[in-house]
Amino acid sequence: MSDRTYGAVLDRFEDERAVLLLEADGTTTDELVVPTALLPPEGRHQDARFTVSVRGSDRTEIAYEPAETRRRRESAQRRFDRLSEPLSSDDAGGAGGRDGDEDD
């Protein structure tokens, strides 16, 4: 992994380790497995967002991004809520509908 700064999301825990999915330009590019103890305590939950700075092979800085975590959680909840709504009679024919997510 080259020297770079990534956006990351906490995907899962495996024993005492956390698996972060590294993102660049909205695409998952790699994963980073770190001891859970290296994560800030407030960010030790699934789907937490981080900024990860990798500098060489022995230095990684991880910063929790609470505002981005909250924004993404709220956006996902809005999408789920819209998908949970029953279709109106106008939507049943396929003429209307939701073809985009203006919140993202």
mmCIF file of N, CA, C and O in Angstrom, residues 1-10 20-34 39 48-57 59-65 68 72:
data_model
loop_
_atom_site.group_PDB
_atom_site.id
_atom_site.type_symbol
_atom_site.label_atom_id
_atom_site.label_comp_id
_atom_site.label_asym_id
_atom_site.label_seq_id
_atom_site.Cartn_x
_atom_site.Cartn_y
_atom_site.Cartn_z
ATOM 1 N N MET A 1 0.851 -1.171 0.000
ATOM 2 C CA MET A 1 0.000 0.000 0.000
ATOM 3 C C MET A 1 0.900 1.237 0.000
ATOM 4 O O MET A 1 1.793 1.354 0.808
ATOM 5 N N SER A 2 0.670 2.141 -0.912
ATOM 6 C CA SER A 2 1.530 3.322 -1.030
ATOM 7 C C SER A 2 1.092 4.407 -0.042
ATOM 8 O O SER A 2 0.016 4.349 0.534
ATOM 9 N N ASP A 3 1.960 5.419 0.139
ATOM 10 C CA ASP A 3 1.631 6.551 1.011
ATOM 11 C C ASP A 3 0.423 7.263 0.422
ATOM 12 O O ASP A 3 0.472 7.736 -0.727
ATOM 13 N N ARG A 4 -0.637 7.328 1.215
ATOM 14 C CA ARG A 4 -1.862 7.912 0.694
ATOM 15 C C ARG A 4 -2.861 8.116 1.824
ATOM 16 O O ARG A 4 -2.765 7.489 2.868
ATOM 17 N N THR A 5 -3.839 8.969 1.592
ATOM 18 C CA THR A 5 -4.943 9.157 2.524
ATOM 19 C C THR A 5 -6.209 8.629 1.875
ATOM 20 O O THR A 5 -6.490 8.900 0.707
ATOM 21 N N TYR A 6 -6.957 7.850 2.645
ATOM 22 C CA TYR A 6 -8.171 7.192 2.155
ATOM 23 C C TYR A 6 -9.355 7.545 3.039
ATOM 24 O O TYR A 6 -9.193 7.822 4.218
ATOM 25 N N GLY A 7 -10.543 7.448 2.457
ATOM 26 C CA GLY A 7 -11.757 7.361 3.248
ATOM 27 C C GLY A 7 -11.898 5.884 3.578
ATOM 28 O O GLY A 7 -11.448 5.029 2.807
ATOM 29 N N ALA A 8 -12.477 5.568 4.712
ATOM 30 C CA ALA A 8 -12.625 4.162 5.077
ATOM 31 C C ALA A 8 -13.911 3.970 5.861
ATOM 32 O O ALA A 8 -14.399 4.885 6.513
ATOM 33 N N VAL A 9 -14.446 2.766 5.769
ATOM 34 C CA VAL A 9 -15.624 2.399 6.544
ATOM 35 C C VAL A 9 -15.310 1.105 7.283
ATOM 36 O O VAL A 9 -14.655 0.214 6.750
ATOM 37 N N LEU A 10 -15.740 1.046 8.542
ATOM 38 C CA LEU A 10 -15.539 -0.162 9.340
ATOM 39 C C LEU A 10 -16.550 -1.196 8.872
ATOM 40 O O LEU A 10 -17.751 -1.048 9.066
ATOM 41 N N LEU A 20 -11.253 -2.518 7.868
ATOM 42 C CA LEU A 20 -11.655 -1.252 7.261
ATOM 43 C C LEU A 20 -11.591 -1.395 5.746
ATOM 44 O O LEU A 20 -10.585 -1.875 5.206
ATOM 45 N N LEU A 21 -12.657 -0.988 5.067
ATOM 46 C CA LEU A 21 -12.639 -0.952 3.605
ATOM 47 C C LEU A 21 -12.166 0.432 3.193
ATOM 48 O O LEU A 21 -12.772 1.447 3.554
ATOM 49 N N LEU A 22 -11.074 0.481 2.448
ATOM 50 C CA LEU A 22 -10.504 1.752 2.007
ATOM 51 C C LEU A 22 -11.164 2.169 0.703
ATOM 52 O O LEU A 22 -11.348 1.351 -0.200
ATOM 53 N N GLU A 23 -11.493 3.441 0.599
ATOM 54 C CA GLU A 23 -12.188 3.964 -0.573
ATOM 55 C C GLU A 23 -11.415 5.117 -1.195
ATOM 56 O O GLU A 23 -10.824 5.928 -0.488
ATOM 57 N N ALA A 24 -11.436 5.159 -2.510
ATOM 58 C CA ALA A 24 -10.882 6.280 -3.268
ATOM 59 C C ALA A 24 -11.849 6.561 -4.408
ATOM 60 O O ALA A 24 -12.263 5.641 -5.119
ATOM 61 N N ASP A 25 -12.257 7.793 -4.553
ATOM 62 C CA ASP A 25 -13.202 8.194 -5.603
ATOM 63 C C ASP A 25 -14.480 7.372 -5.567
ATOM 64 O O ASP A 25 -15.011 6.977 -6.602
ATOM 65 N N GLY A 26 -14.972 7.071 -4.356
ATOM 66 C CA GLY A 26 -16.232 6.359 -4.209
ATOM 67 C C GLY A 26 -16.170 4.871 -4.469
ATOM 68 O O GLY A 26 -17.193 4.200 -4.481
ATOM 69 N N THR A 27 -14.978 4.332 -4.672
ATOM 70 C CA THR A 27 -14.816 2.910 -4.964
ATOM 71 C C THR A 27 -13.948 2.268 -3.898
ATOM 72 O O THR A 27 -12.931 2.842 -3.498
ATOM 73 N N THR A 28 -14.341 1.080 -3.447
ATOM 74 C CA THR A 28 -13.509 0.344 -2.497
ATOM 75 C C THR A 28 -12.271 -0.144 -3.235
ATOM 76 O O THR A 28 -12.370 -0.818 -4.259
ATOM 77 N N THR A 29 -11.112 0.238 -2.717
ATOM 78 C CA THR A 29 -9.857 -0.083 -3.399
ATOM 79 C C THR A 29 -9.020 -1.127 -2.678
ATOM 80 O O THR A 29 -8.171 -1.773 -3.288
ATOM 81 N N ASP A 30 -9.233 -1.268 -1.372
ATOM 82 C CA ASP A 30 -8.400 -2.189 -0.597
ATOM 83 C C ASP A 30 -9.057 -2.365 0.754
ATOM 84 O O ASP A 30 -10.057 -1.718 1.073
ATOM 85 N N GLU A 31 -8.509 -3.247 1.556
ATOM 86 C CA GLU A 31 -8.949 -3.340 2.935
ATOM 87 C C GLU A 31 -7.729 -3.312 3.847
ATOM 88 O O GLU A 31 -6.634 -3.683 3.449
ATOM 89 N N LEU A 32 -7.962 -2.820 5.037
ATOM 90 C CA LEU A 32 -6.901 -2.698 6.022
ATOM 91 C C LEU A 32 -7.400 -3.371 7.292
ATOM 92 O O LEU A 32 -8.485 -3.046 7.787
ATOM 93 N N VAL A 33 -6.651 -4.322 7.802
ATOM 94 C CA VAL A 33 -7.004 -5.022 9.039
ATOM 95 C C VAL A 33 -6.093 -4.494 10.132
ATOM 96 O O VAL A 33 -4.864 -4.548 9.997
ATOM 97 N N VAL A 34 -6.707 -3.955 11.188
ATOM 98 C CA VAL A 34 -5.941 -3.363 12.289
ATOM 99 C C VAL A 34 -6.476 -3.894 13.614
ATOM 100 O O VAL A 34 -7.640 -4.287 13.715
ATOM 101 N N LEU A 39 -8.415 1.780 16.928
ATOM 102 C CA LEU A 39 -9.512 2.661 16.526
ATOM 103 C C LEU A 39 -9.899 3.571 17.685
ATOM 104 O O LEU A 39 -9.890 3.151 18.848
ATOM 105 N N ALA A 48 -18.849 2.806 10.822
ATOM 106 C CA ALA A 48 -18.193 4.058 11.206
ATOM 107 C C ALA A 48 -17.287 4.500 10.061
ATOM 108 O O ALA A 48 -16.671 3.678 9.391
ATOM 109 N N ARG A 49 -17.205 5.808 9.846
ATOM 110 C CA ARG A 49 -16.364 6.375 8.789
ATOM 111 C C ARG A 49 -15.088 6.938 9.391
ATOM 112 O O ARG A 49 -15.108 7.551 10.458
ATOM 113 N N PHE A 50 -13.993 6.757 8.653
ATOM 114 C CA PHE A 50 -12.687 7.208 9.101
ATOM 115 C C PHE A 50 -11.931 7.850 7.950
ATOM 116 O O PHE A 50 -12.221 7.600 6.780
ATOM 117 N N THR A 51 -10.931 8.630 8.304
ATOM 118 C CA THR A 51 -9.893 9.031 7.372
ATOM 119 C C THR A 51 -8.663 8.236 7.791
ATOM 120 O O THR A 51 -8.279 8.252 8.965
ATOM 121 N N VAL A 52 -8.075 7.526 6.842
ATOM 122 C CA VAL A 52 -6.913 6.684 7.123
ATOM 123 C C VAL A 52 -5.735 7.217 6.313
ATOM 124 O O VAL A 52 -5.810 7.312 5.090
ATOM 125 N N SER A 53 -4.675 7.581 7.009
ATOM 126 C CA SER A 53 -3.454 8.037 6.351
ATOM 127 C C SER A 53 -2.404 6.955 6.517
ATOM 128 O O SER A 53 -2.037 6.602 7.638
ATOM 129 N N VAL A 54 -1.953 6.426 5.391
ATOM 130 C CA VAL A 54 -0.933 5.381 5.395
ATOM 131 C C VAL A 54 0.376 6.030 4.967
ATOM 132 O O VAL A 54 0.460 6.646 3.911
ATOM 133 N N ARG A 55 1.388 5.901 5.804
ATOM 134 C CA ARG A 55 2.706 6.468 5.536
ATOM 135 C C ARG A 55 3.739 5.365 5.707
ATOM 136 O O ARG A 55 4.091 5.006 6.832
ATOM 137 N N GLY A 56 4.169 4.805 4.616
ATOM 138 C CA GLY A 56 5.135 3.707 4.691
ATOM 139 C C GLY A 56 4.473 2.444 5.207
ATOM 140 O O GLY A 56 3.257 2.349 5.308
ATOM 141 N N SER A 57 5.292 1.478 5.554
ATOM 142 C CA SER A 57 4.733 0.201 5.987
ATOM 143 C C SER A 57 4.485 0.150 7.485
ATOM 144 O O SER A 57 3.802 -0.747 7.963
ATOM 145 N N ARG A 59 3.451 3.054 9.578
ATOM 146 C CA ARG A 59 2.753 4.182 10.194
ATOM 147 C C ARG A 59 1.389 4.391 9.548
ATOM 148 O O ARG A 59 1.303 4.695 8.359
ATOM 149 N N THR A 60 0.358 4.210 10.333
ATOM 150 C CA THR A 60 -1.005 4.413 9.870
ATOM 151 C C THR A 60 -1.738 5.263 10.900
ATOM 152 O O THR A 60 -1.719 4.944 12.083
ATOM 153 N N GLU A 61 -2.350 6.349 10.446
ATOM 154 C CA GLU A 61 -3.144 7.206 11.320
ATOM 155 C C GLU A 61 -4.610 7.031 10.954
ATOM 156 O O GLU A 61 -4.967 7.045 9.776
ATOM 157 N N ILE A 62 -5.443 6.872 11.984
ATOM 158 C CA ILE A 62 -6.871 6.633 11.776
ATOM 159 C C ILE A 62 -7.651 7.674 12.565
ATOM 160 O O ILE A 62 -7.498 7.778 13.785
ATOM 161 N N ALA A 63 -8.465 8.461 11.866
ATOM 162 C CA ALA A 63 -9.273 9.504 12.515
ATOM 163 C C ALA A 63 -10.753 9.225 12.248
ATOM 164 O O ALA A 63 -11.168 9.073 11.096
ATOM 165 N N TYR A 64 -11.529 9.150 13.316
ATOM 166 C CA TYR A 64 -12.971 8.927 13.219
ATOM 167 C C TYR A 64 -13.654 10.176 12.683
ATOM 168 O O TYR A 64 -13.295 11.302 13.050
ATOM 169 N N GLU A 65 -14.644 9.991 11.811
ATOM 170 C CA GLU A 65 -15.386 11.093 11.197
ATOM 171 C C GLU A 65 -16.857 10.984 11.610
ATOM 172 O O GLU A 65 -17.682 10.433 10.869
ATOM 173 N N GLU A 68 -19.589 12.527 9.121
ATOM 174 C CA GLU A 68 -19.761 11.734 7.899
ATOM 175 C C GLU A 68 -20.452 10.409 8.214
ATOM 176 O O GLU A 68 -21.283 9.934 7.439
ATOM 177 N N ARG A 72 -24.070 9.520 6.402
ATOM 178 C CA ARG A 72 -24.284 8.303 5.625
ATOM 179 C C ARG A 72 -25.363 7.414 6.232
ATOM 180 O O ARG A 72 -26.159 6.817 5.523
#
